[in-house]
Coordinates of C-alpha atoms and ligand atoms in Angstrom, one line a residue:
X232 CA 20.0 -2.8 7.0
X233 CA 17.1 -1.1 8.7
X234 CA 17.3 2.8 9.0
X235 CA 15.1 2.8 12.0
X236 CA 18.4 2.0 14.7
X237 CA 20.2 5.2 13.2
X238 CA 16.8 7.1 13.3
X239 CA 15.9 6.2 16.9
X240 CA 19.5 7.0 17.8
X241 CA 19.3 10.5 15.9
X242 CA 15.7 11.2 17.2
X243 CA 16.2 9.7 20.5
X244 CA 19.2 11.6 21.3
X245 CA 19.3 14.8 19.6
X246 CA 15.7 15.2 19.7
X247 CA 15.8 19.1 20.0
X248 CA 18.5 20.4 17.7
X249 CA 19.1 20.5 13.9
X250 CA 22.2 19.0 13.2
X251 CA 25.2 20.9 11.9
X252 CA 25.9 20.4 8.3
X253 CA 28.9 18.1 9.0
X254 CA 26.7 15.7 10.7
X255 CA 23.8 15.9 8.5
X256 CA 26.3 15.0 5.6
X257 CA 27.3 12.1 7.5
X258 CA 23.9 10.7 8.5
X259 CA 23.1 11.6 4.9
X260 CA 26.1 9.2 3.7
X261 CA 25.5 6.4 6.0
X262 CA 21.6 6.6 5.1
X263 CA 23.1 6.5 1.2
X264 CA 25.1 3.3 2.2
X265 CA 22.3 1.5 3.9
X266 CA 20.1 2.2 1.3
X267 CA 22.5 1.1 -1.6
X268 CA 21.9 4.3 -3.0
X269 CA 24.4 5.8 -6.1
X270 CA 23.7 8.8 -8.3
X271 CA 24.8 9.2 -11.5
X272 CA 26.6 12.6 -10.9
X273 CA 27.3 15.5 -8.6
X274 CA 24.0 17.2 -9.6
X275 CA 21.8 14.8 -9.1
X276 CA 23.1 14.1 -5.6
X277 CA 22.6 17.4 -4.7
X278 CA 19.1 17.2 -5.8
X279 CA 18.3 14.3 -3.9
X280 CA 19.8 15.4 -1.2
X281 CA 18.0 18.5 -0.6
X282 CA 14.5 16.1 -0.7
X283 CA 16.1 14.2 1.5
X284 CA 17.1 17.2 4.0
X285 CA 13.4 18.5 3.6
X286 CA 12.2 14.7 4.5
X287 CA 14.6 14.8 7.5
X288 CA 13.1 17.5 9.1
X289 CA 9.8 16.3 8.4
X290 CA 10.3 13.3 9.7
X291 CA 11.7 14.8 12.6
X292 CA 9.1 17.3 13.1
X293 CA 6.6 14.5 13.1
X294 CA 7.9 11.9 15.3
X295 CA 8.4 14.9 18.4
X296 CA 4.5 15.3 18.2
X297 CA 2.9 14.0 21.0
X298 CA -0.5 12.9 19.8
X299 CA 0.4 11.1 16.6
X300 CA -0.2 7.8 16.4
X301 CA 2.1 6.5 14.2
X302 CA 5.7 7.2 13.2
X303 CA 7.5 8.6 10.2
X304 CA 11.2 7.3 9.0
X305 CA 13.7 8.2 6.5
X306 CA 13.1 4.9 4.8
X307 CA 14.7 4.0 1.1
X308 CA 12.2 6.7 -0.5
X309 CA 13.1 9.6 1.4
X310 CA 15.7 11.1 -1.2
X311 CA 12.5 11.2 -4.1
X312 CA 9.9 13.7 -4.0
X313 CA 6.4 12.2 -4.4
X314 CA 6.3 12.5 -8.0
X315 CA 9.2 10.5 -8.6
X316 CA 8.2 7.5 -6.3
X317 CA 6.9 4.1 -7.6
X318 CA 3.3 5.4 -7.3
X319 CA 3.2 8.7 -9.1
X320 CA 5.5 7.6 -12.0
X321 CA 3.7 8.2 -15.6
X322 CA 0.5 6.6 -14.3
X323 CA -0.4 9.4 -11.9
X324 CA -2.8 11.5 -14.4
X325 CA -4.6 7.8 -15.5
X326 CA -4.6 6.2 -11.7
X327 CA -6.1 9.1 -9.9
X328 CA -9.9 9.0 -10.8
X329 CA -12.6 11.3 -9.3
X330 CA -14.9 9.9 -7.2
X331 CA -18.5 8.9 -8.3
X332 CA -20.7 8.3 -5.1
X333 CA -22.3 4.9 -5.3
X334 CA -24.1 5.3 -2.0
X335 CA -27.1 3.5 -3.0
X336 CA -25.8 0.6 -3.5
X337 CA -26.9 -2.4 -1.2
X338 CA -24.7 -4.9 -0.3
X339 CA -26.3 -6.9 2.3
X340 CA -24.1 -9.8 4.4
X341 CA -25.7 -12.1 6.4
X342 CA -26.1 -11.6 10.1
X343 CA -22.7 -12.9 10.9
X344 CA -21.5 -11.6 14.7
X345 CA -18.0 -10.6 13.4
X346 CA -15.3 -10.6 15.7
X347 CA -13.6 -7.2 16.8
X348 CA -10.5 -7.8 15.2
X349 CA -9.5 -10.1 12.5
X350 CA -6.2 -10.8 10.5
X351 CA -6.1 -13.0 7.6
X352 CA -2.4 -12.9 7.6
X353 CA -2.6 -15.2 10.8
X354 CA -4.6 -18.0 8.8
X355 CA -2.0 -18.0 6.4
X356 CA -4.2 -16.7 3.7
X357 CA -1.6 -14.1 2.1
X358 CA 1.2 -14.6 0.2
X359 CA 4.9 -12.8 0.7
X360 CA 4.9 -8.9 0.4
X361 CA 6.0 -8.0 -3.0
X362 CA 7.5 -4.7 -4.8
X363 CA 5.8 -3.3 -7.7
X364 CA 9.2 -2.3 -8.7
X365 CA 9.1 -1.3 -12.4
X366 CA 5.7 -2.4 -13.4
X367 CA 4.6 0.5 -11.3
X368 CA 0.9 -0.8 -11.3
X369 CA 0.0 -0.9 -7.5
X370 CA -4.0 -2.2 -8.3
X371 CA -2.4 -5.4 -10.2
X372 CA -0.6 -6.5 -7.1
X373 CA -3.3 -5.5 -4.7
X374 CA -5.9 -7.1 -6.7
X375 CA -3.9 -10.5 -7.4
X376 CA -3.3 -10.6 -3.9
X377 CA -7.0 -10.5 -3.2
X378 CA -7.5 -13.3 -6.2
X379 CA -4.9 -15.4 -4.2
X380 CA -6.5 -15.0 -0.9
X381 CA -9.9 -15.7 -2.4
X382 CA -8.6 -18.9 -3.8
X383 CA -6.6 -20.0 -0.7
X384 CA -10.3 -19.5 1.4
X385 CA -12.1 -21.5 -1.1
X386 CA -9.7 -24.2 -1.6
X387 CA -6.6 -24.3 0.9
X388 CA -4.2 -23.7 -2.2
X389 CA -2.0 -20.6 -1.7
X390 CA -1.0 -19.8 -4.9
X391 CA 1.3 -17.2 -5.8
X392 CA -0.4 -15.2 -8.6
X393 CA 0.8 -13.5 -11.6
X394 CA 0.8 -9.4 -11.3
X395 CA 2.3 -9.5 -14.8
X396 CA -0.8 -11.4 -16.1
X397 CA -3.1 -9.3 -14.2
X398 CA -1.2 -5.9 -15.4
X399 CA -1.7 -7.2 -19.2
X400 CA -4.7 -8.4 -19.3
X401 CA -7.2 -6.1 -16.5
X402 CA -5.1 -3.3 -15.3
X403 CA -3.1 -1.6 -17.9
X404 CA -5.7 0.3 -19.0
X405 CA -6.1 2.3 -16.0
X406 CA -8.1 1.9 -12.6
X407 CA -11.0 -0.1 -11.9
X408 CA -12.9 -1.8 -8.9
X409 CA -14.7 -5.1 -9.2
X410 CA -14.6 -4.7 -12.7
X411 CA -10.7 -6.3 -12.4
X412 CA -12.5 -9.1 -10.7
X413 CA -14.7 -9.8 -13.5
X414 CA -12.0 -9.5 -15.9
X415 CA -9.9 -12.3 -13.9
X416 CA -13.3 -14.4 -14.8
X417 CA -13.6 -13.5 -18.4
X418 CA -9.5 -14.6 -18.7
X419 CA -10.2 -18.3 -17.3
X420 CA -8.2 -17.2 -13.5
X421 CA -4.9 -16.1 -13.3
X422 CA -1.8 -18.3 -13.7
X423 CA 1.0 -18.8 -11.2
X424 CA 3.4 -16.1 -11.2
X425 CA 6.1 -18.7 -12.7
X426 CA 4.5 -19.3 -15.7
X427 CA 3.7 -15.8 -16.5
X428 CA 6.8 -13.8 -14.9
X429 CA 6.8 -10.4 -17.0
X430 CA 4.7 -8.5 -18.8
X431 CA 4.4 -9.1 -22.7
X432 CA 2.3 -5.4 -23.7
X433 CA -0.8 -7.5 -24.1
X434 CA -2.8 -10.3 -22.8
X435 CA -1.3 -13.5 -23.2
X436 CA -3.6 -15.7 -21.1
X437 CA -3.5 -18.4 -23.5
X438 CA 0.4 -19.2 -22.6
X439 CA -0.3 -20.8 -19.2
X440 CA -3.1 -22.7 -17.4
X441 CA -5.1 -20.3 -15.1
X442 CA -5.5 -21.6 -11.6
X443 CA -6.4 -19.1 -9.1
X444 CA -10.1 -18.6 -10.1
X445 CA -13.1 -16.2 -9.5
X446 CA -16.7 -15.4 -10.6
X447 CA -16.6 -12.0 -10.6
X448 CA -16.3 -8.7 -8.1
X449 CA -18.6 -7.4 -5.8
X450 CA -18.5 -3.6 -5.2
X451 CA -18.8 -2.2 -1.5
X452 CA -21.1 0.8 -0.7
X453 CA -18.9 4.1 -0.8
X454 CA -17.9 5.1 2.7
X455 CA -19.4 2.1 4.6
X456 CA -16.7 1.1 6.7
X457 CA -19.4 -1.4 8.5
X458 CA -19.9 -2.8 5.1
X459 CA -16.2 -3.4 4.6
X460 CA -15.7 -4.8 7.8
X461 CA -18.1 -7.6 6.8
X462 CA -16.7 -8.1 3.7
X463 CA -13.0 -7.9 5.3
X464 CA -14.3 -11.0 7.1
X465 CA -15.7 -12.9 4.1
X466 CA -12.1 -12.4 2.2
X467 CA -9.4 -9.5 1.7
X468 CA -10.6 -6.2 0.2
X469 CA -9.3 -4.6 -3.0
X470 CA -9.1 -0.6 -1.8
X471 CA -8.0 2.5 -3.4
X472 CA -6.5 4.9 -1.3
X473 CA -4.9 8.2 -1.4
X474 CA -1.2 7.8 -0.9
X475 CA 0.0 11.5 -2.0
X476 CA 0.9 12.6 1.3
X477 CA 4.6 12.7 2.4
X478 CA 3.5 11.2 5.5
X479 CA 2.6 8.0 3.8
X480 CA 5.4 7.8 1.7
X481 CA 7.9 8.0 4.7
X482 CA 5.1 5.9 7.5
X483 CA 7.1 3.8 9.8
X484 CA 4.8 2.1 12.2
X485 CA 1.6 3.1 14.1
X486 CA -2.1 4.1 13.1
X487 CA -2.1 6.2 9.7
X488 CA -3.9 9.3 9.7
X489 CA -3.5 12.6 7.8
X490 CA -5.8 15.4 7.9
X491 CA -4.3 16.4 4.2
X492 CA -5.7 13.1 2.9
X493 CA -8.4 12.8 0.5
X494 CA -11.3 10.6 0.7
X495 CA -12.4 10.9 -2.8
X496 CA -9.3 11.2 -5.0
X497 CA -7.3 8.1 -4.8
X498 CA -3.9 7.7 -6.7
X499 CA -2.8 3.6 -5.0
X500 CA -4.2 0.3 -4.3
X501 CA -3.9 -1.6 -1.1
X502 CA -4.8 -5.3 0.3
X503 CA -7.1 -4.8 3.4
X504 CA -6.3 -8.0 5.1
X505 CA -7.9 -7.5 8.2
X506 CA -8.9 -4.7 11.0
X507 CA -8.8 -4.4 14.9
X508 CA -8.7 -1.4 17.7
X509 CA -5.9 -0.3 19.9
X510 CA -6.4 1.8 22.8
X511 CA -10.1 2.6 21.4
X512 CA -8.8 3.6 18.0
X513 CA -9.8 1.2 15.1
X514 CA -7.5 0.3 12.0
X515 CA -7.8 -1.3 8.9
X516 CA -4.9 -3.7 8.3
X517 CA -3.3 -3.2 5.1
X518 CA -0.6 -4.7 2.5
X519 CA 1.1 -2.4 0.4
X520 CA 3.5 -3.2 -2.5
X521 CA 6.5 -1.3 -1.9
X522 CA 8.6 -4.1 -0.5
X523 CA 9.4 -5.5 3.1
X524 CA 11.5 -2.5 4.0
X525 CA 8.5 -0.2 3.8
X526 CA 6.3 0.4 6.9
X527 CA 5.6 -2.4 8.9
X528 CA 7.4 -5.4 7.1
X529 CA 5.4 -4.2 4.1
X530 CA 2.1 -3.4 5.7
X531 CA 0.4 -0.2 7.2
X532 CA -2.3 -0.1 9.6
X533 CA -4.8 3.0 8.4
X534 CA -7.4 4.7 10.8
X535 CA -10.9 3.3 10.5
X536 CA -14.2 4.7 11.3
X537 CA -12.4 7.8 10.8
X538 CA -14.4 9.2 8.2
X539 CA -13.4 6.9 5.3
X540 CA -9.6 8.0 6.3
X541 CA -7.7 8.5 2.8
X542 CA -10.5 7.1 0.6
X543 CA -9.8 3.6 2.4
X544 CA -14.0 2.5 2.0
X545 CA -14.5 4.9 -1.4
X546 CA -13.3 2.2 -4.4
X547 CA -13.4 -1.1 -2.4
X548 CA -14.5 -4.6 -3.9
X549 CA -13.7 -8.0 -3.6
X550 CA -13.9 -11.0 -5.5
X551 CA -16.9 -13.4 -5.6
Ligands
LIG802 C1 -8.2 -16.1 -22.2 O1 -9.1 -15.3 -22.4 C2 -9.9 -15.3 -23.5 C3 -10.8 -14.2 -22.8 O2 -10.2 -12.8 -23.3 C4 -10.9 -16.4 -22.8 O3 -12.0 -16.8 -24.1 C5 -10.0 -17.8 -22.8 O4 -11.0 -18.8 -22.5 C6 -8.8 -17.4 -22.2 N1 -8.0 -18.8 -22.0 C7 -7.9 -19.3 -21.0 C8 -6.7 -20.3 -21.0 O5 -8.6 -19.4 -20.1
LIG803 C1 -15.5 12.4 3.0 O1 -15.1 13.4 4.1 C2 -16.3 14.4 4.7 C3 -15.2 15.3 5.7 O2 -14.4 14.8 6.5 C4 -17.5 13.4 4.9 O3 -18.3 14.9 5.3 C5 -17.5 12.8 3.7 O4 -19.0 12.1 4.7 C6 -16.8 11.7 3.6 N1 -17.1 11.2 2.4 C7 -17.1 9.7 2.5 C8 -17.8 9.0 0.9 O5 -16.7 8.9 3.0

């Protein structure tokens, strides 16, 4: 199923060459087969193949760069231009918000000695990776995941909370940060996914019994990665990032950074579940909502303490 094998074969064996058309054609068809892709017609296929070829060259070029700390791959999004990927559907404009500095915000944490690395996955405090799919609302997923983890840390009950309810009641009107958790508080908490499986287009919080509860949300000071580290140690954090680069779309593994990434204009939400360092390079462990076949089984590690890479600490908040 994974394209990784093919890509390694391609990039490992023919590292210098760009393939002839017929070989490229073969790889294209194999890629289509592996990713279950079909197109409504010849024109549509040609269009997607052109995008795919451009991405093929980008991946090839990136993965032969010696000093890059991450790899890219021809994943299931490789035939999509950025505008057509899930994050950038009609919601992009609404989801993109300009950065309003909140640097005077002070959040004080007790003088706890923070461990050098932390990963809530090893505490079984996170549910499985989901695919935002048709809902296309990354914030609904990342925020409800933070509610799930918070609820687990408080009660030791790991519930699968409803992203549909989160969308209907709290995130459908656009991006918010800590206010999303205030909203969850106001509607009485979130129901389990099973009891609120799909959206209604309006908040129907009275149709089910809320089980995952929070008292509200706390915003973190803009760009303060030390404060965010303390917060992540308390509970996973909701973070908005600039995911608009192709390098993000086609991320495979390693510590992600991109000099083109903005730290002030964001368009995508992630759940930050931990942090660590590898060979002196610090990173954040983040859960995406593009399914298991994206990145490292649905996760990405993003450079930490590298001037707020991709805005990872620009709009972050957590439930309290
Ligand atoms: C649903 O939300 C409203 C506020 O919008 C709240 O007053 C009500 O208690 C909530 N219902 C439940 C079951 O929590
Ligand atoms: C954003 O990046 C610039 C340049 O790297 C840096 O000077 C600035 O402090 C960063 N802003 C925040 C909020 O982290």
